Every structure is written in C-alpha cells, then in structure tokens.
Tab-separated table of C-alpha atoms in Angstrom:
chain	number	residue	atom	x	y	z
E	22	MET	CA	214.099	134.846	-59.075
E	23	LYS	CA	211.446	137.651	-59.599
E	24	LYS	CA	212.292	137.753	-63.334
E	25	TYR	CA	211.711	134.147	-63.409
E	26	ILE	CA	208.446	134.185	-61.326
E	27	GLU	CA	207.112	136.987	-63.809
E	28	LEU	CA	207.974	134.836	-66.797
E	29	PHE	CA	206.314	131.822	-65.287
E	30	LEU	CA	203.131	133.812	-64.827
E	31	GLU	CA	203.288	135.455	-68.280
E	32	ALA	CA	203.421	131.686	-69.510
E	33	ILE	CA	200.345	130.949	-67.447
E	34	ARG	CA	198.433	133.825	-68.630
E	35	GLY	CA	199.047	133.091	-72.264
E	36	GLU	CA	199.500	136.332	-73.660
E	37	GLU	CA	199.819	136.596	-77.415
E	38	GLN	CA	203.364	136.035	-78.516
E	39	ASN	CA	205.448	135.879	-81.682
E	40	TYR	CA	207.412	132.619	-80.957
E	41	THR	CA	209.285	133.170	-84.128
E	42	GLN	CA	210.967	136.240	-83.187
E	43	MET	CA	211.805	136.096	-79.561
E	44	SER	CA	214.847	134.338	-78.109
E	45	ILE	CA	214.614	130.241	-78.396
E	46	ASN	CA	215.145	129.847	-74.533
E	47	ARG	CA	212.223	132.382	-73.870
E	48	ALA	CA	209.992	130.820	-76.300
E	49	ILE	CA	210.621	127.268	-75.160
E	50	PHE	CA	209.891	128.461	-71.641
E	51	LEU	CA	206.691	130.189	-72.467
E	52	LEU	CA	205.242	127.269	-74.524
E	53	SER	CA	206.670	124.413	-72.221
E	54	ILE	CA	205.153	125.751	-69.037
E	55	PRO	CA	201.529	125.614	-69.874
E	56	MET	CA	201.999	122.406	-71.919
E	57	ILE	CA	203.813	120.657	-69.097
E	58	LEU	CA	201.048	121.556	-66.683
E	59	GLU	CA	198.407	120.508	-69.398
E	60	MET	CA	200.216	117.063	-69.581
E	61	ILE	CA	200.496	116.694	-65.922
E	62	GLY	CA	196.712	117.324	-65.858
E	63	GLU	CA	196.090	114.676	-68.223
E	64	SER	CA	198.247	112.353	-66.540
E	65	LEU	CA	196.238	113.031	-63.371
E	66	PHE	CA	193.085	111.411	-65.125
E	67	ALA	CA	195.115	108.119	-65.052
E	68	ILE	CA	196.633	108.704	-61.444
E	69	VAL	CA	193.515	109.687	-59.676
E	70	ASP	CA	191.537	106.993	-61.187
E	71	ALA	CA	194.246	104.191	-60.308
E	72	PHE	CA	194.108	105.672	-56.737
E	73	PHE	CA	190.379	105.493	-56.076
E	74	VAL	CA	189.954	102.276	-58.129
E	75	SER	CA	192.689	100.588	-56.174
E	76	LYS	CA	190.431	101.040	-53.112
E	77	ILE	CA	187.771	98.773	-54.585
E	78	SER	CA	189.698	95.541	-55.522
E	79	ILE	CA	192.370	93.919	-57.500
E	80	GLU	CA	189.815	92.864	-60.199
E	81	ALA	CA	188.887	96.621	-60.523
E	82	ILE	CA	192.474	97.562	-61.220
E	83	ALA	CA	192.923	94.799	-63.766
E	84	THR	CA	189.668	95.945	-65.385
E	85	VAL	CA	190.914	99.357	-65.842
E	86	GLY	CA	194.203	98.082	-67.117
E	87	LEU	CA	192.727	95.813	-69.609
E	88	THR	CA	190.406	98.450	-70.827
E	89	GLU	CA	192.932	101.053	-71.014
E	90	SER	CA	195.222	98.955	-73.103
E	91	VAL	CA	192.339	98.678	-75.682
E	92	LEU	CA	191.301	102.242	-75.383
E	93	THR	CA	194.791	103.285	-76.295
E	94	LEU	CA	193.446	102.738	-79.968
E	95	ILE	CA	191.186	105.687	-79.542
E	96	TYR	CA	194.145	107.696	-77.930
E	97	SER	CA	195.965	106.700	-80.969
E	98	VAL	CA	193.373	108.332	-83.365
E	99	ALA	CA	193.113	111.305	-81.029
E	100	ILE	CA	196.731	111.905	-80.652
E	101	GLY	CA	197.282	111.346	-84.441
E	102	LEU	CA	194.739	114.028	-85.321
E	103	SER	CA	196.144	116.193	-82.594
E	104	SER	CA	199.674	116.084	-84.262
E	105	ALA	CA	197.950	117.047	-87.650
E	106	ALA	CA	196.022	119.766	-86.027
E	107	THR	CA	199.215	121.139	-84.528
E	108	ALA	CA	201.335	120.836	-87.761
E	109	ILE	CA	198.637	122.605	-89.858
E	110	VAL	CA	197.654	125.316	-87.198
E	111	SER	CA	201.285	126.259	-86.302
E	112	ARG	CA	202.278	126.504	-90.037
E	113	ARG	CA	199.109	128.926	-90.635
E	114	THR	CA	200.139	130.824	-87.546
E	115	GLY	CA	203.679	131.181	-88.514
E	116	GLU	CA	202.506	132.456	-91.971
E	117	GLY	CA	200.353	135.291	-90.291
E	118	ASN	CA	197.093	133.559	-91.442
E	119	PRO	CA	194.762	133.492	-88.364
E	120	GLU	CA	191.743	132.904	-90.465
E	121	ALA	CA	193.154	129.782	-92.246
E	122	ALA	CA	194.218	128.425	-88.851
E	123	ALA	CA	190.641	128.931	-87.433
E	124	HIS	CA	189.345	127.179	-90.456
E	125	ALA	CA	191.502	124.333	-89.972
E	126	VAL	CA	190.293	123.966	-86.352
E	127	SER	CA	186.603	123.704	-87.533
E	128	GLN	CA	187.522	120.798	-89.910
E	129	VAL	CA	189.403	119.134	-86.880
E	130	ILE	CA	186.080	119.242	-84.859
E	131	LEU	CA	184.280	117.749	-87.731
E	132	ILE	CA	186.659	114.839	-88.277
E	133	SER	CA	186.848	114.121	-84.703
E	134	LEU	CA	183.101	113.538	-84.384
E	135	VAL	CA	182.963	111.162	-87.264
E	136	LEU	CA	185.924	109.128	-85.989
E	137	SER	CA	184.861	108.846	-82.461
E	138	ALA	CA	181.632	107.458	-83.713
E	139	LEU	CA	183.479	104.861	-85.771
E	140	VAL	CA	185.590	103.610	-83.044
E	141	GLY	CA	183.456	104.114	-80.103
E	142	ILE	CA	180.337	102.522	-80.906
E	143	PRO	CA	181.776	98.965	-81.851
E	144	GLY	CA	183.685	99.073	-78.591
E	145	ALA	CA	180.602	99.879	-76.531
E	146	ILE	CA	178.662	97.138	-78.252
E	147	PHE	CA	181.558	94.411	-77.828
E	148	ALA	CA	182.710	95.335	-74.410
E	149	GLU	CA	182.495	91.746	-73.020
E	150	GLN	CA	184.189	90.387	-75.991
E	151	ILE	CA	187.034	92.821	-75.711
E	152	LEU	CA	187.863	92.001	-72.150
E	153	ALA	CA	187.609	88.386	-73.033
E	154	LEU	CA	189.972	88.794	-75.831
E	155	MET	CA	192.450	90.744	-73.677
E	156	GLY	CA	192.652	87.410	-71.251
E	157	GLY	CA	190.085	88.833	-68.614
E	158	GLU	CA	188.820	86.125	-66.204
E	159	PRO	CA	185.022	85.286	-66.274
E	160	HIS	CA	184.136	87.259	-62.923
E	161	LEU	CA	186.321	90.184	-64.019
E	162	ILE	CA	184.372	90.382	-67.226
E	163	GLU	CA	181.020	90.305	-65.521
E	164	GLN	CA	182.161	93.118	-63.008
E	165	GLY	CA	183.891	95.277	-65.626
E	166	ALA	CA	181.918	95.130	-68.750
E	167	LEU	CA	179.926	98.197	-67.844
E	168	PHE	CA	182.930	100.145	-67.065
E	169	THR	CA	184.480	99.204	-70.579
E	170	ARG	CA	181.218	100.151	-72.261
E	171	LEU	CA	181.157	103.574	-70.518
E	172	MET	CA	184.712	104.348	-71.635
E	173	PHE	CA	184.197	103.725	-75.144
E	174	ILE	CA	180.895	105.678	-75.275
E	175	SER	CA	182.993	108.669	-74.004
E	176	SER	CA	185.060	108.508	-77.264
E	177	PRO	CA	184.111	111.975	-78.507
E	178	SER	CA	185.075	113.767	-75.367
E	179	ILE	CA	188.445	111.698	-75.411
E	180	ILE	CA	189.217	112.739	-79.069
E	181	LEU	CA	188.028	116.201	-78.966
E	182	LEU	CA	190.121	117.041	-75.776
E	183	TYR	CA	193.144	116.005	-77.704
E	184	THR	CA	192.650	117.331	-80.928
E	185	LEU	CA	191.316	120.820	-79.755
E	186	SER	CA	194.338	121.046	-77.471
E	187	GLY	CA	196.709	120.146	-80.335
E	188	ALA	CA	195.132	122.976	-82.258
E	189	LEU	CA	195.301	125.377	-79.621
E	190	ARG	CA	198.993	124.558	-79.033
E	191	GLY	CA	199.652	125.062	-82.741
E	192	ALA	CA	198.360	128.673	-82.361
E	193	GLY	CA	200.546	129.253	-79.252
E	194	ASP	CA	197.462	129.158	-77.222
E	195	ALA	CA	198.803	126.466	-74.946
E	196	SER	CA	197.463	128.146	-71.884
E	197	THR	CA	193.619	127.854	-73.007
E	198	ALA	CA	194.369	123.985	-73.375
E	199	MET	CA	195.991	123.852	-69.864
E	200	ARG	CA	192.873	125.508	-68.243
E	201	SER	CA	190.627	122.901	-69.953
E	202	ILE	CA	192.637	120.117	-68.690
E	203	ILE	CA	192.646	121.646	-65.131
E	204	LEU	CA	188.933	122.128	-65.134
E	205	ALA	CA	188.349	118.677	-66.374
E	206	ASN	CA	190.499	117.144	-63.524
E	207	ILE	CA	188.993	119.021	-60.828
E	208	ILE	CA	185.695	117.653	-61.773
E	209	ASN	CA	187.057	114.167	-62.273
E	210	MET	CA	188.532	114.304	-58.902
E	211	ALA	CA	185.565	115.343	-57.239
E	212	LEU	CA	183.305	112.917	-58.893
E	213	ASP	CA	185.571	110.133	-58.208
E	214	ALA	CA	185.391	110.848	-54.439
E	215	LEU	CA	181.826	111.258	-54.217
E	216	LEU	CA	180.926	108.350	-56.706
E	217	ILE	CA	183.425	105.758	-55.578
E	218	MET	CA	184.123	106.550	-51.943
E	219	GLY	CA	180.769	108.083	-51.011
E	220	LEU	CA	178.042	106.483	-53.021
E	221	LYS	CA	179.971	103.211	-53.613
E	222	PHE	CA	179.437	103.136	-57.400
E	223	GLY	CA	182.351	100.801	-57.992
E	224	VAL	CA	184.583	101.014	-61.006
E	225	GLU	CA	181.743	102.521	-63.001
E	226	GLY	CA	182.100	105.339	-61.021
E	227	ALA	CA	185.515	106.155	-62.296
E	228	ALA	CA	184.113	105.937	-65.938
E	229	ILE	CA	181.425	108.316	-65.220
E	230	ALA	CA	183.631	110.890	-63.487
E	231	THR	CA	186.314	110.783	-66.129
E	232	THR	CA	183.831	111.194	-68.852
E	233	THR	CA	181.902	114.079	-67.187
E	234	GLY	CA	185.284	115.773	-66.553
E	235	ARG	CA	186.594	115.346	-70.069
E	236	THR	CA	183.306	116.645	-71.572
E	237	ILE	CA	183.221	119.837	-69.581
E	238	GLY	CA	186.792	120.544	-70.425
E	239	VAL	CA	185.863	120.128	-74.288
E	240	LEU	CA	183.115	122.601	-73.787
E	241	TYR	CA	185.488	125.018	-72.119
E	242	GLN	CA	187.766	124.715	-75.202
E	243	LEU	CA	184.811	125.330	-77.534
E	244	TRP	CA	183.710	128.378	-75.494
E	245	SER	CA	187.106	129.799	-75.570
E	246	LEU	CA	187.564	129.198	-79.269
E	247	GLN	CA	184.180	130.831	-79.986
E	248	LYS	CA	184.868	133.764	-77.769
E	249	GLY	CA	188.355	134.211	-79.418
E	250	GLN	CA	190.011	134.753	-76.252
E	251	GLY	CA	193.602	133.626	-77.566
E	252	ASN	CA	195.008	133.655	-81.185
E	253	LEU	CA	192.198	131.624	-82.597
E	254	ARG	CA	188.375	132.528	-83.024
E	255	LEU	CA	186.054	129.789	-84.331
E	256	GLU	CA	182.857	130.877	-86.105
E	257	LEU	CA	179.852	128.735	-86.694
E	258	ARG	CA	179.979	129.633	-90.502
E	259	LEU	CA	183.201	127.534	-90.591
E	260	LEU	CA	181.578	124.254	-89.305
E	261	LYS	CA	180.945	122.827	-92.761
E	262	PRO	CA	182.985	120.380	-94.733
E	263	ASP	CA	186.111	121.754	-96.703
E	264	TRP	CA	187.235	118.544	-98.446
E	265	ALA	CA	190.801	120.104	-99.382
E	266	VAL	CA	191.521	120.836	-95.599
E	267	LEU	CA	190.013	117.522	-94.635
E	268	LYS	CA	192.044	115.748	-97.101
E	269	ASN	CA	195.336	117.485	-95.729
E	270	LEU	CA	194.287	116.598	-92.000
E	271	ILE	CA	193.614	112.979	-92.929
E	272	THR	CA	196.986	112.692	-94.827
E	273	ILE	CA	199.121	114.223	-92.108
E	274	GLY	CA	196.749	112.665	-89.339
E	275	SER	CA	196.959	109.221	-90.744
E	276	GLY	CA	200.635	109.109	-90.337
E	277	GLY	CA	200.370	110.381	-86.643
E	278	THR	CA	197.756	107.876	-86.075
E	279	GLY	CA	199.414	105.196	-87.614
E	280	GLN	CA	202.422	105.544	-85.548
E	281	PHE	CA	200.432	105.643	-82.279
E	282	LEU	CA	198.290	102.674	-83.427
E	283	ILE	CA	201.343	100.900	-84.044
E	284	GLN	CA	202.689	101.667	-80.594
E	285	SER	CA	199.115	101.104	-78.999
E	286	ALA	CA	198.934	97.723	-80.626
E	287	SER	CA	202.232	96.721	-79.293
E	288	TRP	CA	200.904	97.737	-75.808
E	289	ILE	CA	198.052	95.485	-76.209
E	290	PHE	CA	200.097	92.560	-77.076
E	291	LEU	CA	202.465	93.319	-74.302
E	292	THR	CA	199.387	93.356	-71.748
E	293	ARG	CA	198.231	90.183	-73.244
E	294	ILE	CA	201.513	88.548	-72.312
E	295	ILE	CA	201.455	90.061	-68.741
E	296	SER	CA	197.785	88.792	-68.069
E	297	SER	CA	199.137	85.288	-68.643
E	298	PHE	CA	200.950	85.656	-65.237
E	299	GLY	CA	197.613	86.471	-63.395
E	300	SER	CA	195.565	89.426	-62.177
E	301	ASP	CA	198.299	90.637	-59.639
E	302	ALA	CA	200.742	90.881	-62.393
E	303	VAL	CA	198.344	93.169	-64.573
E	304	ALA	CA	197.493	95.110	-61.614
E	305	GLY	CA	201.262	95.883	-60.640
E	306	TYR	CA	202.015	96.753	-64.480
E	307	THR	CA	198.951	98.889	-64.575
E	308	ILE	CA	199.901	100.844	-61.507
E	309	ALA	CA	203.555	101.227	-62.681
E	310	ILE	CA	202.378	102.512	-66.136
E	311	ARG	CA	200.145	104.962	-64.777
E	312	ILE	CA	202.954	106.472	-62.499
E	313	ILE	CA	205.360	106.348	-65.692
E	314	VAL	CA	202.674	108.255	-67.606
E	315	PHE	CA	202.563	110.614	-64.877
E	316	THR	CA	206.185	111.683	-65.728
E	317	ILE	CA	206.392	111.131	-69.333
E	318	LEU	CA	203.390	113.287	-70.208
E	319	PRO	CA	204.925	116.294	-68.624
E	320	ALA	CA	208.124	115.511	-70.734
E	321	TRP	CA	205.676	115.504	-73.538
E	322	GLY	CA	204.795	119.019	-72.791
E	323	MET	CA	208.207	119.982	-73.699
E	324	ALA	CA	208.165	117.676	-76.854
E	325	ASN	CA	204.750	119.637	-77.866
E	326	ALA	CA	206.562	122.860	-77.492
E	327	ALA	CA	209.175	121.713	-79.875
E	328	ALA	CA	206.622	120.741	-82.407
E	329	THR	CA	204.913	124.101	-82.136
E	330	LEU	CA	208.153	125.936	-82.627
E	331	MET	CA	208.995	123.742	-85.358
E	332	GLY	CA	205.649	124.296	-87.364
E	333	GLN	CA	205.617	128.049	-86.621
E	334	ASN	CA	209.239	128.650	-87.616
E	335	LEU	CA	208.704	126.799	-90.917
E	336	GLY	CA	205.673	128.814	-91.462
E	337	ALA	CA	207.939	131.968	-91.071
E	338	ASN	CA	210.707	130.402	-93.250
E	339	GLN	CA	213.242	130.009	-90.528
E	340	PRO	CA	214.214	126.299	-90.846
E	341	ASP	CA	217.581	126.897	-89.152
E	342	ARG	CA	215.772	128.482	-86.064
E	343	ALA	CA	213.282	125.683	-86.073
E	344	GLU	CA	216.289	123.011	-85.947
E	345	LYS	CA	218.041	124.873	-83.132
E	346	SER	CA	215.024	125.023	-80.977
E	347	VAL	CA	214.458	121.230	-81.382
E	348	TRP	CA	217.776	120.340	-80.233
E	349	ARG	CA	217.759	122.619	-77.372
E	350	THR	CA	214.329	121.496	-76.230
E	351	ALA	CA	215.628	117.779	-76.517
E	352	PHE	CA	218.592	118.528	-74.357
E	353	TYR	CA	216.421	120.008	-71.513
E	354	ASN	CA	213.988	117.114	-71.689
E	355	MET	CA	216.802	114.504	-71.424
E	356	ILE	CA	217.987	116.396	-68.172
E	357	PHE	CA	214.413	116.411	-66.772
E	358	LEU	CA	213.843	112.601	-67.365
E	359	LEU	CA	217.311	111.530	-66.240
E	360	LEU	CA	216.468	113.160	-62.831
E	361	VAL	CA	213.015	111.380	-62.854
E	362	GLY	CA	214.743	107.987	-63.629
E	363	LEU	CA	217.104	108.315	-60.865
E	364	LEU	CA	214.096	109.019	-58.562
E	365	PHE	CA	212.438	105.863	-59.646
E	366	LEU	CA	215.449	103.932	-59.274
E	367	GLY	CA	215.699	104.805	-55.718
E	368	PHE	CA	212.041	105.108	-54.486
E	369	ALA	CA	210.050	102.792	-56.836
E	370	GLU	CA	208.660	100.647	-53.979
E	371	ASN	CA	207.435	103.611	-51.960
E	372	PHE	CA	205.594	104.862	-55.256
E	373	ILE	CA	203.806	101.428	-55.990
E	374	SER	CA	202.880	101.008	-52.238
E	375	ILE	CA	200.720	104.119	-52.310
E	376	PHE	CA	198.316	102.358	-54.479
E	377	ASN	CA	198.308	98.864	-53.549
E	378	ASN	CA	200.388	96.868	-50.753
E	379	ASN	CA	199.728	93.186	-52.179
E	380	PRO	CA	203.234	91.920	-52.215
E	381	LYS	CA	202.905	90.434	-55.726
E	382	VAL	CA	201.429	93.576	-57.080
E	383	VAL	CA	204.208	95.643	-55.488
E	384	GLU	CA	206.959	93.334	-56.712
E	385	VAL	CA	206.017	93.521	-60.404
E	386	GLY	CA	205.286	97.197	-60.030
E	387	VAL	CA	208.682	97.945	-58.659
E	388	LEU	CA	210.311	95.894	-61.369
E	389	CYS	CA	208.557	97.686	-64.139
E	390	LEU	CA	209.451	101.234	-62.735
E	391	GLN	CA	213.027	100.219	-62.203
E	392	ILE	CA	213.550	98.847	-65.882
E	393	MET	CA	211.683	101.439	-67.666
E	394	SER	CA	213.377	104.330	-65.876
E	395	ALA	CA	216.790	102.870	-66.985
E	396	GLY	CA	215.718	103.949	-70.487
E	397	TYR	CA	214.844	107.711	-69.699
E	398	LEU	CA	218.136	109.011	-71.015
E	399	PHE	CA	217.094	108.108	-74.555
E	400	PHE	CA	213.459	108.758	-73.994
E	401	GLY	CA	214.096	112.368	-73.497
E	402	TYR	CA	215.682	113.014	-76.815
E	403	GLY	CA	213.358	110.419	-78.769
E	404	MET	CA	210.042	112.067	-77.765
E	405	VAL	CA	210.998	115.456	-78.680
E	406	ILE	CA	212.505	114.452	-82.064
E	407	GLY	CA	209.474	112.318	-82.857
E	408	GLN	CA	207.012	115.213	-81.896
E	409	ALA	CA	209.126	117.864	-83.965
E	410	LEU	CA	209.030	115.692	-87.016
E	411	ASN	CA	205.156	115.568	-86.603
E	412	GLY	CA	205.184	119.334	-86.096
E	413	ALA	CA	206.860	119.627	-89.423
E	414	GLY	CA	204.201	117.519	-91.033
E	415	ASP	CA	206.635	114.502	-91.616
E	416	THR	CA	204.527	111.824	-89.899
E	417	ARG	CA	205.776	109.188	-92.263
E	418	THR	CA	209.297	108.964	-90.713
E	419	PRO	CA	207.950	108.423	-87.137
E	420	THR	CA	205.577	105.971	-88.419
E	421	ILE	CA	208.303	103.733	-90.079
E	422	MET	CA	210.465	104.037	-86.909
E	423	ASN	CA	207.547	102.784	-84.746
E	424	PHE	CA	206.830	99.973	-86.921
E	425	ILE	CA	210.319	98.847	-86.854
E	426	CYS	CA	210.869	99.216	-83.053
E	427	PHE	CA	207.563	98.071	-81.711
E	428	TRP	CA	206.444	95.388	-83.867
E	429	LEU	CA	209.673	93.921	-85.212
E	430	ILE	CA	211.650	94.368	-82.034
E	431	GLU	CA	209.746	94.934	-78.985
E	432	ILE	CA	206.835	92.270	-79.368
E	433	PRO	CA	208.963	89.302	-80.583
E	434	LEU	CA	211.551	90.248	-77.853
E	435	ALA	CA	208.876	90.601	-75.303
E	436	TYR	CA	207.556	87.070	-76.028
E	437	LEU	CA	210.972	85.586	-76.326
E	438	MET	CA	212.153	86.711	-72.969
E	439	ALA	CA	208.970	86.441	-71.061
E	440	GLN	CA	207.336	83.124	-72.244
E	441	TYR	CA	210.128	81.222	-74.197
E	442	TRP	CA	213.027	82.122	-71.773
E	443	HIS	CA	210.670	82.179	-68.815
E	444	TRP	CA	211.780	85.496	-67.442
E	445	GLY	CA	208.272	86.375	-66.806
E	446	PRO	CA	207.262	90.248	-66.516
E	447	LEU	CA	210.860	91.160	-66.351
E	448	GLY	CA	211.104	90.097	-70.142
E	449	VAL	CA	208.386	92.425	-71.085
E	450	PHE	CA	209.851	95.473	-69.264
E	451	LEU	CA	213.331	94.906	-70.732
E	452	SER	CA	211.935	94.856	-74.335
E	453	ILE	CA	210.056	98.065	-73.723
E	454	ALA	CA	213.342	99.820	-72.448
E	455	ILE	CA	215.270	98.329	-75.447
E	456	ALA	CA	212.926	99.277	-78.162
E	457	GLU	CA	212.396	102.770	-76.674
E	458	SER	CA	216.023	103.243	-76.910
E	459	ILE	CA	216.518	102.222	-80.332
E	460	LEU	CA	213.772	104.286	-81.432
E	461	ALA	CA	215.462	107.519	-79.895
E	462	LEU	CA	218.580	106.639	-81.798
E	463	MET	CA	216.899	106.331	-85.155
E	464	GLY	CA	214.863	109.678	-84.534
E	465	ILE	CA	218.290	111.356	-84.118
E	466	TYR	CA	219.556	109.883	-87.302
E	467	PHE	CA	216.625	110.806	-89.587
E	468	PHE	CA	216.272	114.386	-88.095
E	469	LYS	CA	219.920	115.028	-88.903
E	470	LYS	CA	219.124	114.005	-92.504
E	471	GLY	CA	216.807	116.902	-92.886
E	472	ARG	CA	213.987	115.543	-94.846
E	473	TRP	CA	211.681	117.660	-92.716
E	474	ARG	CA	212.843	120.942	-94.245
E	475	THR	CA	211.229	120.180	-97.553
E	476	MET	CA	207.743	119.291	-96.068
E	477	LYS	CA	204.769	121.248	-97.392
E	478	VAL	CA	201.605	121.367	-95.092
C-alpha cells in the first residue's frame, strides 16, 4: 500500500519522466492519475453549475441545457485543437526536441485566440436567436439570453483551457494541467455560492463564475509555461506566426474538430427533439447528461493518457510499445466504466433527485442514466481507441466513424423512435447507446488495421 501511495503522490507532483522507457503499467498510472483528476475537475464545472442553477428554476436549468448544447460547437473547436496539440507536442517530446514542442505551443495559443473570436462574437450577438432556434419558449429566452451571451463571450478562456491542457499532456506535464483545473474549480464553486445563493444573481451568476474560474485557470497555465516549471518553457519570442506549424496544427486539428463538430451537431439535434416534449424533459435530460459527463470525463483521462503514450512512443520509434499501451489502457478503462454503469443502473433515481425532485424531471433523468449506462462496456474501449488514433495524428479515421455513427445512425434513429414511433425521450436515449456501441466496434476494427503506424506529424 505504501508503494502505491508513493506512486500516486509522484503522479500528482508531476516529476519529469521518460514515458517511453519505463514499464507500460507505470507509465499509464503516472499519466492517468493527474489526467483523471483534471477531467473530474472539468466535469465539476458542469455538475456545480447544475446544482446551483437547479435551485433557481426549471427554466434556468433548461436555459443552461439549451445553451450548452450549442456551446458544444465551441468545445468541439477546443477539443479538436487540443488533440492536435497533444499529437504534435507528444511527438516532439518523444523525439527529444523540447524547443520544437514549446514552439508548437506558441502557435496553439495564437490559433486559439483567432478561432475563439470567430466563434464567440457571433454567438454573443445572436444569443436570443440561438435560444429560439433550439426551441426555447419566449419567457425562457427573455430570462436566459444574458446567460447565453456571457457564455459565448467566454470563448477564449474555454478554448485556451482545453488547448493548453492538451499541449501540457502531450509533453507529459499532466500535473500542471490538473492544477489549473483545480484552481479554476475552486474559484467557480466559491463564486457560484456567492453570486447565485448569496447575491441572487440568478442564472447569470453561473456564467460569471464559470468564466472567471476558467480565465484564472488559463492564466495559471500561461504562468507555468513561462516559468518552465515542467517539460515545456514558453518564451515571448516564440509568439509570432509560423505558417508551417500553423498549417500542421490546422491539418490535424481540423480532423479532430470535425469529429467533435459532428458529434456536437448530433447533440444539438437530439436536444431539439427532447425540447419538443417540454421544459421538464429538457431539464431531466440536462441533469442526467451532466452526471454522465462527470463519469465519462474521468474515463477520458485514461484515454488522454493513451494518446500521450501513443504520440511519445511513435516519436521514439516504438510503434509496438505504443500499440500495447493503448490496448492495456482500453481494458482498464472498460473495467472502470463497467463498474460506474452498474452503479447508475441501481441508483439512478438517487442521483437525479439530488438536483431536482420534480417527478417528470426525475423520470426522464433516470431513464437517460439507465439507458446510457447500458452502453458503458463499449464506451470504455471506444474512447481510448479514438483518442489513441488522434494522438498518432490520424484524426481522419475517427472523423469518418463519427459521421457514420452520429449522423447516419444516431440522428435518424432518434427521430424515428422518439417521434415516428412515439417512444418519446426513450427513443433518443436508445439511439445514443446504440450509436456509441457501434462507434466503439468500428474503432477497434480500424485500430487493428494499423494505418496509424504510418502517420507523420
């Protein structure tokens, strides 16, 4: 036990390690622990906001749900760029070239700022129209437009928090990314309590709290990079456009962004279908998804560890070790999510009732949790395989898989079962579990084909 505690503390400290030489199990553990804690921290943003907003009104919960479904477009850009940052930085790190890795980070910052302006400004201007397009009722739009506008204004902090974390993870500096998320969450929780419960700011208080927390988290990341406390050191002289590196980032990141845009767009369609069954259904769905995110994001921590191991081992010219690392991480992830799924099957009502005790809200939320958890066995493998392909720089394959599973299968199936067959929200939840399971099986097939071995980054 003492050995494992020491290993855990070593992972938290984030001491510089050569992940291409140590045992695979040790490498997975040292990378996964801070990444899991980072992902738990990221999911806490959603959970904490949902908890405090649920104390305001059902309309407030629905406003957050409708806004977040559109904000996933911004998250898609952020996650895609984060995948590109991880792929490039991990490859340079594996090659033993920290200067090139730091140079790549500087380009990540520049492109993040540009894209956040392109996405955030239109969203802030057309907040009311966005809520109306998503099926929001007139009084909901009136009460929630400011929240939506504030969240779009926060686009730079959203994107940078993701992309800089991706770069830090690629360098093996997962502990710095973890600390930035923990700091951001402490501020978010404190401000939520102060602004919503204390000063009665309403749903806008959640937007202010989240934006402030994320912004301070980004500032901490930039400070750490400038100080060179980990494996990367960012210098001001590097913050000028390098079109070759930017092109490489855009090429890899467009695939990563594309696959998440496809997934995000599908979630928008699904939310639109759910909204046709009323605000209670949207509220139950929103609460359930927030709880699911809380469990899925820690699993993404292990998936991100697989991406880093993939990139660094390919950079060190060890493709067999990279493959072995991915299969082993996928197995561990499957076991974890299987246990979580069993927990949800037995205690779904208890979890939903924490946030809201409206019978209709609880009914929809419980149904969502139980149906989604039934697919966790496949999710565990699927998310690791997908991230590993991204870590190798092969973002094209996951993009094609996402298009098939989410647009050609999930959306038509959700509409068919929910509206045409009149199954209601149950049809939507079943379509999600089916599509995600097929996605996992496709990922395993393409990973075994080994195209990722030939990728140049």
